[in-house]
PDB file of C-alpha atoms in Angstrom:
ATOM      1  CA  MET A   1     274.767  61.627 315.114  1.00 40.00           C
ATOM      2  CA  THR A   2     275.923  64.190 317.680  1.00 52.00           C
ATOM      3  CA  PHE A   3     276.773  67.731 316.671  1.00 61.00           C
ATOM      4  CA  PHE A   4     279.320  68.302 319.444  1.00 62.00           C
ATOM      5  CA  THR A   5     281.844  66.158 321.225  1.00 61.00           C
ATOM      6  CA  ILE A   6     283.024  65.997 324.779  1.00 63.00           C
ATOM      7  CA  PRO A   7     286.079  63.842 325.273  1.00 58.00           C
ATOM      8  CA  THR A   8     285.334  61.031 327.761  1.00 60.00           C
ATOM      9  CA  ALA A   9     281.632  61.970 328.003  1.00 64.00           C
ATOM     10  CA  THR A  10     279.084  59.165 327.995  1.00 71.00           C
ATOM     11  CA  SER A  11     276.195  59.173 325.569  1.00 82.00           C
ATOM     12  CA  ASP A  12     273.873  59.904 328.512  1.00 84.00           C
ATOM     13  CA  VAL A  13     275.823  63.086 329.332  1.00 83.00           C
ATOM     14  CA  VAL A  14     275.761  64.214 325.704  1.00 85.00           C
ATOM     15  CA  ALA A  15     272.013  63.506 325.506  1.00 88.00           C
ATOM     16  CA  ASP A  16     271.411  65.499 328.721  1.00 92.00           C
ATOM     17  CA  ILE A  17     273.328  68.498 327.377  1.00 94.00           C
ATOM     18  CA  ALA A  18     271.420  68.384 324.084  1.00 93.00           C
ATOM     19  CA  ALA A  19     268.089  68.140 325.917  1.00 95.00           C
ATOM     20  CA  ARG A  20     268.965  71.114 328.116  1.00 97.00           C
ATOM     21  CA  ALA A  21     270.125  73.197 325.131  1.00 97.00           C
ATOM     22  CA  ALA A  22     266.934  72.329 323.245  1.00 97.00           C
ATOM     23  CA  LYS A  23     264.865  74.036 325.974  1.00 98.00           C
ATOM     24  CA  VAL A  24     266.772  77.348 325.944  1.00 98.00           C
ATOM     25  CA  ARG A  25     264.512  80.314 325.167  1.00 98.00           C
ATOM     26  CA  MET A  26     266.887  82.941 326.576  1.00 98.00           C
ATOM     27  CA  MET A  27     270.690  82.728 326.534  1.00 98.00           C
ATOM     28  CA  ILE A  28     272.511  85.020 328.939  1.00 98.00           C
ATOM     29  CA  PHE A  29     276.192  85.872 328.598  1.00 98.00           C
ATOM     30  CA  ASP A  30     278.717  87.169 331.079  1.00 97.00           C
ATOM     31  CA  VAL A  31     281.270  89.440 329.388  1.00 96.00           C
ATOM     32  CA  ASP A  32     284.794  89.315 330.832  1.00 94.00           C
ATOM     33  CA  GLY A  33     286.201  85.844 330.263  1.00 95.00           C
ATOM     34  CA  ILE A  34     283.253  84.810 328.086  1.00 97.00           C
ATOM     35  CA  LEU A  35     282.678  87.346 325.299  1.00 97.00           C
ATOM     36  CA  THR A  36     286.266  88.532 325.836  1.00 94.00           C
ATOM     37  CA  ASP A  37     289.366  86.636 326.882  1.00 92.00           C
ATOM     38  CA  GLY A  38     289.162  88.329 330.272  1.00 82.00           C
ATOM     39  CA  SER A  39     292.014  90.755 329.635  1.00 81.00           C
ATOM     40  CA  LEU A  40     291.505  94.413 330.450  1.00 80.00           C
ATOM     41  CA  HIS A  41     293.552  96.903 328.463  1.00 79.00           C
ATOM     42  CA  PHE A  42     293.829 100.448 329.780  1.00 81.00           C
ATOM     43  CA  SER A  43     294.641 103.422 327.584  1.00 78.00           C
ATOM     44  CA  PRO A  44     296.924 106.169 328.974  1.00 83.00           C
ATOM     45  CA  ASP A  45     293.828 108.166 329.975  1.00 81.00           C
ATOM     46  CA  GLY A  46     292.341 105.185 331.837  1.00 74.00           C
ATOM     47  CA  GLU A  47     289.819 104.054 329.228  1.00 74.00           C
ATOM     48  CA  VAL A  48     289.191 100.304 329.338  1.00 77.00           C
ATOM     49  CA  MET A  49     289.488  98.494 326.029  1.00 82.00           C
ATOM     50  CA  LYS A  50     288.215  94.978 325.322  1.00 87.00           C
ATOM     51  CA  THR A  51     288.482  92.672 322.341  1.00 89.00           C
ATOM     52  CA  PHE A  52     285.415  90.803 321.073  1.00 93.00           C
ATOM     53  CA  ASN A  53     285.330  87.870 318.663  1.00 94.00           C
ATOM     54  CA  VAL A  54     283.353  88.329 315.439  1.00 95.00           C
ATOM     55  CA  LEU A  55     282.426  84.632 315.298  1.00 96.00           C
ATOM     56  CA  ASP A  56     280.861  84.942 318.756  1.00 97.00           C
ATOM     57  CA  GLY A  57     278.943  87.999 317.612  1.00 96.00           C
ATOM     58  CA  HIS A  58     277.574  86.306 314.519  1.00 97.00           C
ATOM     59  CA  GLY A  59     276.559  83.286 316.593  1.00 97.00           C
ATOM     60  CA  ILE A  60     274.558  85.564 318.878  1.00 98.00           C
ATOM     61  CA  LYS A  61     272.831  87.101 315.841  1.00 97.00           C
ATOM     62  CA  LEU A  62     271.997  83.630 314.462  1.00 98.00           C
ATOM     63  CA  LEU A  63     270.580  82.630 317.838  1.00 97.00           C
ATOM     64  CA  GLN A  64     268.432  85.774 317.964  1.00 98.00           C
ATOM     65  CA  ASN A  65     267.207  85.142 314.419  1.00 97.00           C
ATOM     66  CA  SER A  66     266.035  81.694 315.520  1.00 97.00           C
ATOM     67  CA  GLY A  67     263.866  83.264 318.228  1.00 97.00           C
ATOM     68  CA  VAL A  68     266.129  82.868 321.264  1.00 98.00           C
ATOM     69  CA  VAL A  69     266.288  85.990 323.436  1.00 98.00           C
ATOM     70  CA  THR A  70     269.821  87.083 324.304  1.00 98.00           C
ATOM     71  CA  ALA A  71     270.989  89.028 327.330  1.00 98.00           C
ATOM     72  CA  ILE A  72     274.155  90.223 329.034  1.00 98.00           C
ATOM     73  CA  ILE A  73     274.742  90.331 332.785  1.00 97.00           C
ATOM     74  CA  SER A  74     278.153  91.671 333.789  1.00 95.00           C
ATOM     75  CA  ALA A  75     279.650  92.806 337.074  1.00 93.00           C
ATOM     76  CA  ARG A  76     281.799  95.404 335.321  1.00 91.00           C
ATOM     77  CA  LYS A  77     280.385  98.486 333.650  1.00 91.00           C
ATOM     78  CA  SER A  78     281.819  99.571 330.332  1.00 89.00           C
ATOM     79  CA  ASP A  79     280.643 101.783 327.487  1.00 90.00           C
ATOM     80  CA  ILE A  80     282.301  99.415 325.028  1.00 91.00           C
ATOM     81  CA  VAL A  81     280.097  96.537 326.226  1.00 93.00           C
ATOM     82  CA  LEU A  82     276.996  98.629 325.634  1.00 94.00           C
ATOM     83  CA  ARG A  83     278.296  99.518 322.170  1.00 95.00           C
ATOM     84  CA  ARG A  84     278.948  95.854 321.330  1.00 95.00           C
ATOM     85  CA  ALA A  85     275.549  94.805 322.677  1.00 96.00           C
ATOM     86  CA  THR A  86     273.880  97.521 320.599  1.00 96.00           C
ATOM     87  CA  ASP A  87     275.765  96.391 317.489  1.00 96.00           C
ATOM     88  CA  LEU A  88     274.521  92.850 318.082  1.00 96.00           C
ATOM     89  CA  GLY A  89     270.946  93.822 318.924  1.00 96.00           C
ATOM     90  CA  VAL A  90     271.135  92.550 322.515  1.00 97.00           C
ATOM     91  CA  THR A  91     268.445  94.588 324.259  1.00 92.00           C
ATOM     92  CA  HIS A  92     268.721  93.101 327.752  1.00 97.00           C
ATOM     93  CA  VAL A  93     272.034  94.502 329.004  1.00 97.00           C
ATOM     94  CA  HIS A  94     272.732  94.707 332.720  1.00 96.00           C
ATOM     95  CA  GLN A  95     276.131  96.025 333.786  1.00 95.00           C
ATOM     96  CA  GLY A  96     277.574  96.813 337.197  1.00 93.00           C
ATOM     97  CA  ALA A  97     275.638  93.800 338.469  1.00 87.00           C
ATOM     98  CA  HIS A  98     277.402  92.746 341.643  1.00 89.00           C
ATOM     99  CA  ASP A  99     274.292  90.865 342.757  1.00 94.00           C
ATOM    100  CA  LYS A 100     273.782  88.842 339.618  1.00 96.00           C
ATOM    101  CA  ARG A 101     271.018  86.748 341.183  1.00 96.00           C
ATOM    102  CA  ALA A 102     268.845  89.842 341.702  1.00 96.00           C
ATOM    103  CA  ILE A 103     269.413  90.973 338.112  1.00 97.00           C
ATOM    104  CA  PHE A 104     268.586  87.467 336.849  1.00 98.00           C
ATOM    105  CA  GLU A 105     265.348  87.440 338.857  1.00 97.00           C
ATOM    106  CA  GLN A 106     264.454  90.848 337.415  1.00 96.00           C
ATOM    107  CA  LEU A 107     265.239  89.629 333.890  1.00 97.00           C
ATOM    108  CA  ILE A 108     263.063  86.524 334.102  1.00 97.00           C
ATOM    109  CA  THR A 109     260.238  88.621 335.530  1.00 97.00           C
ATOM    110  CA  GLU A 110     260.561  91.143 332.661  1.00 96.00           C
ATOM    111  CA  THR A 111     260.687  88.494 329.950  1.00 97.00           C
ATOM    112  CA  GLY A 112     258.328  85.925 331.454  1.00 97.00           C
ATOM    113  CA  ILE A 113     260.835  83.187 330.617  1.00 98.00           C
ATOM    114  CA  ALA A 114     261.175  80.503 333.282  1.00 98.00           C
ATOM    115  CA  PRO A 115     264.636  79.826 334.765  1.00 98.00           C
ATOM    116  CA  GLU A 116     264.546  76.281 333.340  1.00 98.00           C
ATOM    117  CA  ALA A 117     264.257  77.771 329.843  1.00 98.00           C
ATOM    118  CA  CYS A 118     267.320  79.970 330.363  1.00 98.00           C
ATOM    119  CA  GLY A 119     270.947  79.310 329.629  1.00 98.00           C
ATOM    120  CA  PHE A 120     273.837  81.186 331.196  1.00 98.00           C
ATOM    121  CA  VAL A 121     277.560  81.101 330.537  1.00 98.00           C
ATOM    122  CA  GLY A 122     279.904  82.435 333.196  1.00 97.00           C
ATOM    123  CA  ASP A 123     283.420  81.858 334.419  1.00 97.00           C
ATOM    124  CA  ASP A 124     283.810  82.993 338.031  1.00 97.00           C
ATOM    125  CA  VAL A 125     282.184  82.364 341.395  1.00 97.00           C
ATOM    126  CA  ILE A 126     280.121  85.568 341.110  1.00 96.00           C
ATOM    127  CA  ASP A 127     278.222  83.712 338.357  1.00 97.00           C
ATOM    128  CA  LEU A 128     277.268  80.711 340.519  1.00 97.00           C
ATOM    129  CA  PRO A 129     273.941  82.172 341.752  1.00 97.00           C
ATOM    130  CA  ILE A 130     272.673  82.242 338.157  1.00 98.00           C
ATOM    131  CA  LEU A 131     274.414  79.066 337.016  1.00 98.00           C
ATOM    132  CA  SER A 132     272.681  77.156 339.813  1.00 97.00           C
ATOM    133  CA  ARG A 133     269.228  78.393 338.680  1.00 97.00           C
ATOM    134  CA  VAL A 134     269.217  77.986 334.904  1.00 98.00           C
ATOM    135  CA  GLY A 135     268.281  74.928 332.888  1.00 98.00           C
ATOM    136  CA  PHE A 136     271.497  75.074 330.864  1.00 98.00           C
ATOM    137  CA  ALA A 137     274.640  76.228 332.692  1.00 98.00           C
ATOM    138  CA  ALA A 138     277.929  76.583 330.821  1.00 98.00           C
ATOM    139  CA  SER A 139     281.466  77.774 331.377  1.00 98.00           C
ATOM    140  CA  VAL A 140     284.770  77.982 329.531  1.00 97.00           C
ATOM    141  CA  PRO A 141     288.073  76.090 329.927  1.00 96.00           C
ATOM    142  CA  GLY A 142     289.611  79.095 331.715  1.00 96.00           C
ATOM    143  CA  GLY A 143     286.728  79.365 334.157  1.00 97.00           C
ATOM    144  CA  HIS A 144     287.309  78.980 337.885  1.00 97.00           C
ATOM    145  CA  PRO A 145     287.399  75.288 338.919  1.00 97.00           C
ATOM    146  CA  GLU A 146     284.441  75.790 341.286  1.00 97.00           C
ATOM    147  CA  VAL A 147     282.404  77.012 338.331  1.00 97.00           C
ATOM    148  CA  ARG A 148     283.540  74.374 335.837  1.00 97.00           C
ATOM    149  CA  SER A 149     282.659  71.619 338.315  1.00 96.00           C
ATOM    150  CA  ARG A 150     279.073  72.892 338.696  1.00 96.00           C
ATOM    151  CA  VAL A 151     277.949  73.464 335.105  1.00 97.00           C
ATOM    152  CA  HIS A 152     276.333  71.190 332.547  1.00 95.00           C
ATOM    153  CA  TYR A 153     278.780  72.039 329.766  1.00 96.00           C
ATOM    154  CA  VAL A 154     282.300  73.436 329.456  1.00 96.00           C
ATOM    155  CA  THR A 155     283.112  74.722 325.990  1.00 96.00           C
ATOM    156  CA  GLN A 156     286.125  73.520 324.081  1.00 94.00           C
ATOM    157  CA  ALA A 157     286.815  77.060 322.846  1.00 96.00           C
ATOM    158  CA  CYS A 158     288.143  79.654 325.264  1.00 96.00           C
ATOM    159  CA  GLY A 159     286.371  82.842 326.291  1.00 96.00           C
ATOM    160  CA  GLY A 160     286.713  85.527 323.635  1.00 95.00           C
ATOM    161  CA  ARG A 161     287.939  82.872 321.222  1.00 96.00           C
ATOM    162  CA  GLY A 162     284.736  81.254 319.996  1.00 96.00           C
ATOM    163  CA  ALA A 163     283.165  79.934 323.216  1.00 97.00           C
ATOM    164  CA  ALA A 164     279.963  81.942 322.725  1.00 98.00           C
ATOM    165  CA  ARG A 165     279.710  80.783 319.095  1.00 97.00           C
ATOM    166  CA  GLU A 166     280.178  77.168 320.198  1.00 96.00           C
ATOM    167  CA  LEU A 167     277.261  77.550 322.608  1.00 97.00           C
ATOM    168  CA  CYS A 168     275.076  79.304 320.049  1.00 97.00           C
ATOM    169  CA  ASP A 169     275.741  76.571 317.471  1.00 96.00           C
ATOM    170  CA  LEU A 170     275.072  73.877 320.087  1.00 96.00           C
ATOM    171  CA  ILE A 171     271.699  75.447 320.944  1.00 97.00           C
ATOM    172  CA  LEU A 172     270.790  75.897 317.278  1.00 97.00           C
ATOM    173  CA  HIS A 173     271.609  72.237 316.591  1.00 95.00           C
ATOM    174  CA  ALA A 174     269.739  71.007 319.664  1.00 95.00           C
ATOM    175  CA  GLN A 175     266.659  72.975 318.649  1.00 96.00           C
ATOM    176  CA  GLY A 176     266.839  71.768 315.043  1.00 95.00           C
ATOM    177  CA  ASN A 177     267.441  75.301 313.745  1.00 96.00           C
ATOM    178  CA  TYR A 178     271.071  75.142 312.644  1.00 96.00           C
ATOM    179  CA  GLU A 179     270.486  74.271 308.979  1.00 95.00           C
ATOM    180  CA  ALA A 180     267.866  77.012 308.622  1.00 95.00           C
ATOM    181  CA  ALA A 181     270.218  79.496 310.304  1.00 95.00           C
ATOM    182  CA  ILE A 182     273.027  78.901 307.820  1.00 95.00           C
ATOM    183  CA  ALA A 183     270.832  78.297 304.744  1.00 94.00           C
ATOM    184  CA  PRO A 184     270.951  81.946 303.583  1.00 93.00           C
ATOM    185  CA  TYR A 185     274.741  81.670 303.338  1.00 92.00           C
ATOM    186  CA  LEU A 186     274.606  78.519 301.233  1.00 93.00           C
ATOM    187  CA  ALA A 187     272.288  79.842 298.519  1.00 82.00           C
TER     188      ALA A 187
END
């Protein structure tokens, strides 16, 4: 029985996605368009405000609790992203990363995790250098067509609306850790 569906996908495609997700030891998230819906709200004094989804956040925590390292690589720099990452316990946070490939290379060197054991979810062409290197590349329905055509998996949920949770649950299922992750809530 599969734990996710992809309309029109063959069983071979579904099996490939599950196999790739099963190998993820570090999941890396872009922010704008992935952990948020991509909207930027500016206060009258110029402060940028973003909206994050609590389901996404809890999925990230469940993934961490299962032993998967989580990281953020974002081209934009925002204090609110650092605050959200801190709240979630994401210790690898790289912002203002206009050369995402260089940051990714630094991150895999720091962690010792091979690119094939990494997952990354991004939505724009700036993310392609990482998406082309990881073992599990994902995007969202609102992602740029060039990105969506080059990833292993496109979420059903939109960015900032459960896409990160969908990926976290998929990885937990693929690794056989989903039931253990939710068990404390069923007792």
